Amino acid sequence: MIKICIALLITCAAIFIGPYLADSQGYVHISTNNYIIEMSVFTGIILSVIAFIVFYFVVSFILSIMHLPHGASLLLKRHIDKKQLTLQNNALIAYEEGDFKRALMLFDKAPNKEHIPTFTKFIAADAAFELGDYERTRAILDEIEQNDHHARIAVAIVRAKMNFKLGNVEAALETLQPLKLKDSSFVSKLSYQSLMRENDYEGLASMAPRLIEDKVINKEEADRLYAASFEQKLSLLTKTNEALALRKLLPKPVRYLLPINTLLLKKLDELNDSSALSKLACDLINHNKDENELYKALSDVKNPLPKVRELVASRLDMHEAVDEVKSTMLKALAQLESNENLNDKACEHLLSAQQIINNQDVQRRLALVYNKMRLFEKASQYFVGICSK
């Protein structure tokens, strides 16, 4: 365009300057073979400019014809790219709507699969996974890992998540462990979620220190996991030495957790091992002092435990506050006395507990003690009172 403007300027200049040169315009003489061409300088300039303009347009036309295939290919490429982008958008919409089959179908329709973005391939892999086509899922993830080295860690994480969903915890952890992730809590969180889904409290208990370190759970939650794991294992045992050995396997800070030890007390009581039960109960009382949960567990034992009864009585004398703990201690002492047929004392302590907190549990215990004492009228009064509420 600039060249045309320059040529036009020259032409205009020639038109205006030409008349001034009319008196001495000079001639251009061209002789070749049998032809002689003569013209004025002004005419020669005009013809040269015209020839230049014609030449320019001819060359431009020829070049445009030569570039026509390239332009057509660009137009075709733009059409394909637009179609592919539309398919990707529709696939994403179908995926978000939960129509995984349609999402995968749209993914397969893409004209240039080698140019499909990595994030779209991840969506296709997840859609195949949700449809249960695990071979297809693995193939898509392998393709991503092969073609996009930057997505290696992402592929490993996706594989781990899928293994967690399938319950393949070991396979998931094996996939994640080699990765040098800056935030190890990510692995811990995935492991925690998976093990919780499987109710694998043994696995969770073994991971508890790491879960606390990575701030996935707090100490209270860790204690709950230890107790749940202990309960799972304890329910399978049938011997006292096995139950006590299970407690020794626990980390030292966990061995005196009351939720764990109350479960052990109940187990030893079921096994009717009064000696082991008495030793454990005395140890727990000395260690935990006035814990309401401990005395609540002792209030349900069925075996006679003279040493434990004496220790509970001494702790009761030292407990001055009139509160729920004292009421529970009185119920525990009454139960231990009733187990040794010291029913009068048991009745006395239950009446004292009733003065602090009068509820159905105390009334039920009084009814049972009066029944053992063959005071059926009093026992029936309490039973009737319980049933009427």
Tab-separated table of C-alpha atoms in Angstrom:
chain	number	residue	atom	x	y	z
A	1	MET	CA	0.000	0.000	0.000
A	2	ILE	CA	2.844	2.357	0.813
A	3	LYS	CA	4.443	1.632	-2.528
A	4	ILE	CA	1.208	2.519	-4.342
A	5	CYS	CA	0.979	5.801	-2.474
A	6	ILE	CA	4.557	6.654	-3.415
A	7	ALA	CA	3.850	5.816	-7.057
A	8	LEU	CA	0.760	8.020	-7.057
A	9	LEU	CA	2.717	10.873	-5.516
A	10	ILE	CA	5.329	10.561	-8.244
A	11	THR	CA	2.594	10.506	-10.878
A	12	CYS	CA	0.958	13.636	-9.470
A	13	ALA	CA	4.315	15.353	-9.321
A	14	ALA	CA	4.934	14.442	-12.959
A	15	ILE	CA	1.542	15.837	-13.975
A	16	PHE	CA	2.177	19.157	-12.307
A	17	ILE	CA	5.840	19.460	-13.194
A	18	GLY	CA	5.362	18.263	-16.783
A	19	PRO	CA	3.913	21.522	-18.202
A	20	TYR	CA	6.839	23.480	-16.817
A	21	LEU	CA	9.137	21.277	-18.814
A	22	ALA	CA	7.066	21.546	-22.012
A	23	ASP	CA	9.508	23.944	-23.706
A	24	SER	CA	12.544	21.788	-23.013
A	25	GLN	CA	11.148	18.404	-22.262
A	26	GLY	CA	13.755	16.398	-24.144
A	27	TYR	CA	13.330	13.053	-25.878
A	28	VAL	CA	13.758	9.406	-25.104
A	29	HIS	CA	15.147	7.415	-28.056
A	30	ILE	CA	14.986	3.603	-27.925
A	31	SER	CA	16.341	1.655	-30.910
A	32	THR	CA	16.201	-2.160	-31.029
A	33	ASN	CA	16.441	-4.388	-34.116
A	34	ASN	CA	13.970	-2.993	-36.641
A	35	TYR	CA	12.071	-0.802	-34.177
A	36	ILE	CA	12.737	2.773	-33.087
A	37	ILE	CA	10.714	4.271	-30.270
A	38	GLU	CA	10.849	7.995	-29.606
A	39	MET	CA	8.895	9.840	-26.921
A	40	SER	CA	9.210	12.832	-24.708
A	41	VAL	CA	10.740	12.480	-21.241
A	42	PHE	CA	7.404	13.393	-19.669
A	43	THR	CA	5.600	10.637	-21.613
A	44	GLY	CA	8.306	8.150	-20.672
A	45	ILE	CA	7.891	8.951	-16.985
A	46	ILE	CA	4.127	8.526	-17.188
A	47	LEU	CA	4.446	5.178	-18.975
A	48	SER	CA	7.033	3.981	-16.444
A	49	VAL	CA	4.760	4.815	-13.516
A	50	ILE	CA	1.815	3.074	-15.189
A	51	ALA	CA	3.953	0.041	-15.933
A	52	PHE	CA	5.130	-0.082	-12.306
A	53	ILE	CA	1.547	0.038	-11.004
A	54	VAL	CA	0.404	-2.700	-13.384
A	55	PHE	CA	3.417	-4.816	-12.448
A	56	TYR	CA	2.660	-4.395	-8.743
A	57	PHE	CA	-0.962	-5.547	-9.097
A	58	VAL	CA	-0.005	-8.472	-11.316
A	59	VAL	CA	2.598	-9.688	-8.795
A	60	SER	CA	0.131	-9.277	-5.894
A	61	PHE	CA	-2.498	-11.280	-7.774
A	62	ILE	CA	-0.024	-14.070	-8.534
A	63	LEU	CA	1.113	-14.226	-4.881
A	64	SER	CA	-2.473	-14.393	-3.634
A	65	ILE	CA	-3.125	-17.355	-5.961
A	66	MET	CA	0.024	-19.088	-4.690
A	67	HIS	CA	-1.084	-18.648	-1.002
A	68	LEU	CA	-4.637	-19.850	-1.575
A	69	PRO	CA	-4.005	-23.504	-0.433
A	70	HIS	CA	-2.393	-22.247	2.786
A	71	GLY	CA	-5.342	-19.977	3.504
A	72	ALA	CA	-7.780	-22.783	2.866
A	73	SER	CA	-5.865	-25.042	5.240
A	74	LEU	CA	-5.917	-22.334	7.928
A	75	LEU	CA	-9.660	-21.953	7.488
A	76	LEU	CA	-10.137	-25.707	7.750
A	77	LYS	CA	-7.913	-25.851	10.839
A	78	ARG	CA	-9.940	-23.122	12.533
A	79	HIS	CA	-13.133	-25.055	11.824
A	80	ILE	CA	-11.664	-28.258	13.320
A	81	ASP	CA	-10.387	-26.407	16.393
A	82	LYS	CA	-13.796	-24.809	16.921
A	83	LYS	CA	-15.510	-28.177	16.612
A	84	GLN	CA	-13.046	-29.758	19.066
A	85	LEU	CA	-13.534	-26.950	21.571
A	86	THR	CA	-17.313	-27.382	21.337
A	87	LEU	CA	-16.978	-31.137	21.976
A	88	GLN	CA	-14.743	-30.486	24.981
A	89	ASN	CA	-17.205	-28.008	26.463
A	90	ASN	CA	-20.111	-30.400	25.955
A	91	ALA	CA	-18.085	-33.253	27.467
A	92	LEU	CA	-17.326	-31.147	30.546
A	93	ILE	CA	-21.012	-30.218	30.908
A	94	ALA	CA	-22.032	-33.888	30.617
A	95	TYR	CA	-19.412	-34.843	33.226
A	96	GLU	CA	-20.648	-32.230	35.704
A	97	GLU	CA	-24.203	-33.466	35.137
A	98	GLY	CA	-23.095	-36.990	36.004
A	99	ASP	CA	-23.698	-38.303	32.478
A	100	PHE	CA	-20.343	-40.081	32.308
A	101	LYS	CA	-21.270	-42.223	29.316
A	102	ARG	CA	-22.064	-39.176	27.172
A	103	ALA	CA	-18.950	-37.361	28.410
A	104	LEU	CA	-16.754	-40.268	27.306
A	105	MET	CA	-18.584	-40.505	23.966
A	106	LEU	CA	-17.952	-36.813	23.257
A	107	PHE	CA	-14.308	-37.277	24.196
A	108	ASP	CA	-14.009	-40.090	21.651
A	109	LYS	CA	-15.523	-37.885	18.927
A	110	ALA	CA	-12.707	-35.316	19.181
A	111	PRO	CA	-11.037	-35.060	15.714
A	112	ASN	CA	-7.465	-34.453	16.938
A	113	LYS	CA	-6.915	-36.481	20.107
A	114	GLU	CA	-3.208	-35.591	20.225
A	115	HIS	CA	-4.193	-31.935	20.687
A	116	ILE	CA	-6.758	-32.546	23.442
A	117	PRO	CA	-5.777	-30.615	26.612
A	118	THR	CA	-4.543	-32.675	29.545
A	119	PHE	CA	-7.335	-31.558	31.860
A	120	THR	CA	-9.913	-32.904	29.377
A	121	LYS	CA	-8.130	-36.268	29.360
A	122	PHE	CA	-8.306	-36.344	33.158
A	123	ILE	CA	-12.056	-35.791	32.922
A	124	ALA	CA	-12.337	-38.646	30.401
A	125	ALA	CA	-10.309	-40.929	32.698
A	126	ASP	CA	-12.564	-40.153	35.655
A	127	ALA	CA	-15.673	-40.695	33.521
A	128	ALA	CA	-14.368	-44.112	32.454
A	129	PHE	CA	-13.593	-44.918	36.098
A	130	GLU	CA	-17.113	-44.003	37.203
A	131	LEU	CA	-18.476	-46.287	34.468
A	132	GLY	CA	-16.336	-49.156	35.793
A	133	ASP	CA	-14.151	-49.288	32.680
A	134	TYR	CA	-10.870	-49.545	34.572
A	135	GLU	CA	-8.840	-50.695	31.555
A	136	ARG	CA	-9.871	-47.569	29.651
A	137	THR	CA	-9.099	-45.444	32.697
A	138	ARG	CA	-5.614	-46.915	32.943
A	139	ALA	CA	-5.019	-46.413	29.208
A	140	ILE	CA	-5.988	-42.721	29.316
A	141	LEU	CA	-3.814	-42.068	32.371
A	142	ASP	CA	-0.895	-43.881	30.722
A	143	GLU	CA	-1.346	-41.671	27.663
A	144	ILE	CA	-1.308	-38.521	29.793
A	145	GLU	CA	1.823	-39.653	31.612
A	146	GLN	CA	3.560	-40.461	28.333
A	147	ASN	CA	2.662	-37.248	26.490
A	148	ASP	CA	2.815	-34.702	29.307
A	149	HIS	CA	5.753	-35.126	31.699
A	150	HIS	CA	4.556	-32.179	33.794
A	151	ALA	CA	1.439	-34.187	34.699
A	152	ARG	CA	3.339	-37.138	36.214
A	153	ILE	CA	2.587	-36.223	39.819
A	154	ALA	CA	-1.032	-35.390	39.006
A	155	VAL	CA	-1.475	-38.779	37.319
A	156	ALA	CA	-0.046	-40.554	40.377
A	157	ILE	CA	-2.412	-38.670	42.688
A	158	VAL	CA	-5.412	-39.514	40.500
A	159	ARG	CA	-4.389	-43.186	40.443
A	160	ALA	CA	-4.095	-43.137	44.246
A	161	LYS	CA	-7.529	-41.558	44.683
A	162	MET	CA	-9.074	-44.179	42.443
A	163	ASN	CA	-7.345	-46.990	44.349
A	164	PHE	CA	-8.623	-45.527	47.602
A	165	LYS	CA	-12.157	-45.528	46.226
A	166	LEU	CA	-11.759	-49.180	45.261
A	167	GLY	CA	-10.406	-50.033	48.705
A	168	ASN	CA	-6.899	-50.793	47.409
A	169	VAL	CA	-5.237	-48.839	50.205
A	170	GLU	CA	-1.830	-50.501	49.895
A	171	ALA	CA	-1.717	-49.892	46.141
A	172	ALA	CA	-2.700	-46.256	46.655
A	173	LEU	CA	0.013	-45.676	49.251
A	174	GLU	CA	2.612	-47.401	47.077
A	175	THR	CA	1.708	-44.976	44.295
A	176	LEU	CA	2.052	-41.911	46.499
A	177	GLN	CA	5.071	-42.775	48.618
A	178	PRO	CA	7.715	-42.322	45.847
A	179	LEU	CA	6.445	-38.814	45.111
A	180	LYS	CA	8.381	-35.975	46.685
A	181	LEU	CA	5.380	-33.882	47.619
A	182	LYS	CA	6.012	-30.634	49.424
A	183	ASP	CA	2.903	-31.167	51.538
A	184	SER	CA	2.934	-34.696	53.012
A	185	SER	CA	-0.387	-33.991	54.723
A	186	PHE	CA	-2.051	-34.557	51.347
A	187	VAL	CA	-1.054	-38.230	51.429
A	188	SER	CA	-2.069	-38.498	55.087
A	189	LYS	CA	-5.462	-36.960	54.391
A	190	LEU	CA	-6.144	-39.338	51.503
A	191	SER	CA	-5.084	-42.302	53.636
A	192	TYR	CA	-7.268	-41.162	56.531
A	193	GLN	CA	-10.343	-40.735	54.356
A	194	SER	CA	-9.880	-44.124	52.737
A	195	LEU	CA	-9.268	-46.042	55.969
A	196	MET	CA	-12.258	-44.337	57.593
A	197	ARG	CA	-14.418	-45.388	54.646
A	198	GLU	CA	-13.279	-48.979	55.208
A	199	ASN	CA	-13.650	-48.737	59.025
A	200	ASP	CA	-10.046	-49.936	59.249
A	201	TYR	CA	-9.369	-48.599	62.736
A	202	GLU	CA	-6.264	-50.750	63.115
A	203	GLY	CA	-4.696	-49.025	60.118
A	204	LEU	CA	-5.822	-45.631	61.390
A	205	ALA	CA	-4.363	-46.275	64.833
A	206	SER	CA	-1.009	-47.219	63.307
A	207	MET	CA	-1.040	-43.939	61.337
A	208	ALA	CA	-2.238	-41.794	64.259
A	209	PRO	CA	1.158	-40.192	65.101
A	210	ARG	CA	1.674	-39.178	61.472
A	211	LEU	CA	-1.919	-37.940	61.169
A	212	ILE	CA	-1.410	-35.717	64.208
A	213	GLU	CA	1.932	-34.459	62.883
A	214	ASP	CA	0.338	-33.549	59.545
A	215	LYS	CA	-2.584	-31.898	61.386
A	216	VAL	CA	-5.151	-34.151	59.787
A	217	ILE	CA	-6.593	-35.073	63.205
A	218	ASN	CA	-6.147	-33.804	66.758
A	219	LYS	CA	-5.197	-35.759	69.883
A	220	GLU	CA	-8.813	-36.357	70.900
A	221	GLU	CA	-9.600	-37.918	67.534
A	222	ALA	CA	-6.429	-40.020	67.746
A	223	ASP	CA	-7.510	-41.333	71.165
A	224	ARG	CA	-10.874	-42.263	69.687
A	225	LEU	CA	-9.121	-44.164	66.883
A	226	TYR	CA	-6.929	-46.040	69.371
A	227	ALA	CA	-10.021	-47.024	71.362
A	228	ALA	CA	-11.922	-48.151	68.254
A	229	SER	CA	-8.945	-50.212	67.075
A	230	PHE	CA	-8.553	-51.766	70.529
A	231	GLU	CA	-12.256	-52.641	70.612
A	232	GLN	CA	-12.054	-54.340	67.193
A	233	LYS	CA	-9.158	-56.540	68.285
A	234	LEU	CA	-10.460	-57.183	71.807
A	235	SER	CA	-13.774	-58.528	70.543
A	236	LEU	CA	-11.920	-61.428	68.881
A	237	LEU	CA	-10.026	-62.531	72.013
A	238	THR	CA	-11.144	-65.259	74.434
A	239	LYS	CA	-8.320	-65.381	76.993
A	240	THR	CA	-7.181	-63.015	79.748
A	241	ASN	CA	-3.501	-63.126	78.842
A	242	GLU	CA	-4.335	-62.218	75.229
A	243	ALA	CA	-6.412	-59.220	76.344
A	244	LEU	CA	-3.702	-57.968	78.707
A	245	ALA	CA	-1.011	-58.497	76.053
A	246	LEU	CA	-3.059	-56.424	73.634
A	247	ARG	CA	-2.988	-53.513	76.083
A	248	LYS	CA	0.795	-53.790	76.435
A	249	LEU	CA	1.198	-53.389	72.686
A	250	LEU	CA	-0.289	-49.905	72.874
A	251	PRO	CA	2.029	-46.870	73.007
A	252	LYS	CA	2.709	-45.900	76.621
A	253	PRO	CA	0.784	-42.594	76.512
A	254	VAL	CA	-2.274	-44.518	75.286
A	255	ARG	CA	-2.302	-47.391	77.794
A	256	TYR	CA	-4.200	-45.470	80.458
A	257	LEU	CA	-6.850	-44.014	78.164
A	258	LEU	CA	-10.122	-44.661	79.952
A	259	PRO	CA	-12.140	-45.634	76.848
A	260	ILE	CA	-9.597	-48.411	76.235
A	261	ASN	CA	-9.369	-49.579	79.830
A	262	THR	CA	-13.101	-49.554	80.448
A	263	LEU	CA	-13.404	-51.912	77.471
A	264	LEU	CA	-10.719	-54.110	78.997
A	265	LEU	CA	-12.480	-54.085	82.382
A	266	LYS	CA	-15.679	-55.244	80.739
A	267	LYS	CA	-13.820	-57.993	78.843
A	268	LEU	CA	-12.082	-59.326	81.972
A	269	ASP	CA	-15.407	-59.267	83.797
A	270	GLU	CA	-16.967	-61.343	80.993
A	271	LEU	CA	-14.053	-63.796	81.275
A	272	ASN	CA	-14.696	-63.999	85.060
A	273	ASP	CA	-11.036	-63.423	85.866
A	274	SER	CA	-11.446	-61.666	89.222
A	275	SER	CA	-7.727	-61.538	89.927
A	276	ALA	CA	-6.750	-59.768	86.712
A	277	LEU	CA	-9.848	-57.586	86.932
A	278	SER	CA	-9.057	-56.519	90.501
A	279	LYS	CA	-5.430	-55.734	89.685
A	280	LEU	CA	-6.351	-53.644	86.636
A	281	ALA	CA	-9.146	-51.794	88.453
A	282	CYS	CA	-6.894	-50.853	91.400
A	283	ASP	CA	-4.201	-49.670	88.993
A	284	LEU	CA	-6.696	-47.506	87.107
A	285	ILE	CA	-8.163	-45.994	90.285
A	286	ASN	CA	-4.718	-45.011	91.533
A	287	HIS	CA	-3.823	-43.561	88.149
A	288	ASN	CA	-7.053	-41.797	87.214
A	289	LYS	CA	-8.262	-40.756	90.692
A	290	ASP	CA	-11.812	-39.389	90.443
A	291	GLU	CA	-12.680	-40.009	86.804
A	292	ASN	CA	-16.439	-40.395	86.395
A	293	GLU	CA	-16.047	-42.717	83.382
A	294	LEU	CA	-13.959	-45.188	85.376
A	295	TYR	CA	-16.463	-45.484	88.253
A	296	LYS	CA	-19.275	-45.797	85.754
A	297	ALA	CA	-17.511	-48.870	84.325
A	298	LEU	CA	-16.953	-50.303	87.821
A	299	SER	CA	-20.656	-49.869	88.592
A	300	ASP	CA	-21.416	-52.550	85.987
A	301	VAL	CA	-18.966	-55.316	86.986
A	302	LYS	CA	-20.464	-58.652	88.073
A	303	ASN	CA	-17.526	-60.253	89.896
A	304	PRO	CA	-16.733	-59.752	93.619
A	305	LEU	CA	-13.657	-57.533	94.037
A	306	PRO	CA	-12.941	-56.909	97.763
A	307	LYS	CA	-9.733	-54.920	97.200
A	308	VAL	CA	-11.372	-52.721	94.626
A	309	ARG	CA	-14.358	-52.154	96.943
A	310	GLU	CA	-12.057	-51.009	99.743
A	311	LEU	CA	-10.140	-48.699	97.430
A	312	VAL	CA	-13.340	-47.162	96.057
A	313	ALA	CA	-14.612	-46.620	99.610
A	314	SER	CA	-11.383	-44.809	100.549
A	315	ARG	CA	-11.581	-42.638	97.422
A	316	LEU	CA	-15.198	-41.845	98.270
A	317	ASP	CA	-14.217	-40.649	101.746
A	318	MET	CA	-11.656	-38.324	100.182
A	319	HIS	CA	-14.123	-36.908	97.657
A	320	GLU	CA	-15.782	-33.973	99.373
A	321	ALA	CA	-17.753	-32.469	96.504
A	322	VAL	CA	-21.401	-33.454	96.167
A	323	ASP	CA	-21.597	-33.903	92.402
A	324	GLU	CA	-22.167	-36.399	89.624
A	325	VAL	CA	-18.794	-38.049	90.250
A	326	LYS	CA	-19.725	-38.762	93.876
A	327	SER	CA	-23.069	-40.197	92.781
A	328	THR	CA	-21.287	-42.492	90.314
A	329	MET	CA	-18.746	-43.507	92.982
A	330	LEU	CA	-21.627	-44.413	95.328
A	331	LYS	CA	-23.249	-46.540	92.610
A	332	ALA	CA	-19.925	-48.280	91.911
A	333	LEU	CA	-19.378	-48.989	95.599
A	334	ALA	CA	-22.947	-50.283	95.941
A	335	GLN	CA	-22.456	-52.621	92.967
A	336	LEU	CA	-19.202	-53.985	94.408
A	337	GLU	CA	-20.905	-54.506	97.779
A	338	SER	CA	-23.865	-56.217	96.142
A	339	ASN	CA	-21.462	-58.567	94.340
A	340	GLU	CA	-20.230	-59.655	97.795
A	341	ASN	CA	-23.805	-59.850	99.147
A	342	LEU	CA	-23.263	-56.787	101.360
A	343	ASN	CA	-26.754	-55.682	100.421
A	344	ASP	CA	-27.484	-53.479	103.422
A	345	LYS	CA	-24.453	-51.312	102.711
A	346	ALA	CA	-25.266	-51.364	98.999
A	347	CYS	CA	-28.789	-50.122	99.726
A	348	GLU	CA	-27.435	-47.391	102.007
A	349	HIS	CA	-25.021	-46.104	99.375
A	350	LEU	CA	-27.646	-46.211	96.633
A	351	LEU	CA	-30.016	-44.127	98.761
A	352	SER	CA	-27.190	-41.613	99.237
A	353	ALA	CA	-26.661	-41.552	95.450
A	354	GLN	CA	-30.403	-41.013	94.996
A	355	GLN	CA	-30.230	-37.882	97.123
A	356	ILE	CA	-27.640	-36.435	94.734
A	357	ILE	CA	-29.140	-37.552	91.399
A	358	ASN	CA	-32.470	-39.359	91.374
A	359	ASN	CA	-32.803	-41.102	88.020
A	360	GLN	CA	-34.019	-44.417	86.646
A	361	ASP	CA	-30.572	-45.991	86.892
A	362	VAL	CA	-30.429	-45.477	90.676
A	363	GLN	CA	-34.025	-46.660	91.063
A	364	ARG	CA	-33.312	-49.789	89.011
A	365	ARG	CA	-30.295	-50.596	91.173
A	366	LEU	CA	-32.316	-50.101	94.374
A	367	ALA	CA	-35.050	-52.391	93.046
A	368	LEU	CA	-32.483	-55.108	92.303
A	369	VAL	CA	-30.853	-54.832	95.743
A	370	TYR	CA	-34.232	-54.919	97.537
A	371	ASN	CA	-35.127	-57.949	95.439
A	372	LYS	CA	-31.913	-59.704	96.576
A	373	MET	CA	-32.810	-58.776	100.161
A	374	ARG	CA	-36.253	-60.338	99.510
A	375	LEU	CA	-37.937	-57.018	100.229
A	376	PHE	CA	-40.261	-57.534	97.320
A	377	GLU	CA	-42.732	-54.797	98.245
A	378	LYS	CA	-40.055	-52.089	98.170
A	379	ALA	CA	-38.541	-53.620	95.049
A	380	SER	CA	-41.903	-53.609	93.278
A	381	GLN	CA	-42.459	-49.959	94.190
A	382	TYR	CA	-39.258	-48.997	92.403
A	383	PHE	CA	-40.019	-51.252	89.431
A	384	VAL	CA	-43.498	-49.753	89.098
A	385	GLY	CA	-42.023	-46.259	89.379
A	386	ILE	CA	-39.576	-47.009	86.566
A	387	CYS	CA	-42.265	-48.463	84.291
A	388	SER	CA	-44.646	-45.559	84.855
A	389	LYS	CA	-42.119	-43.014	83.558
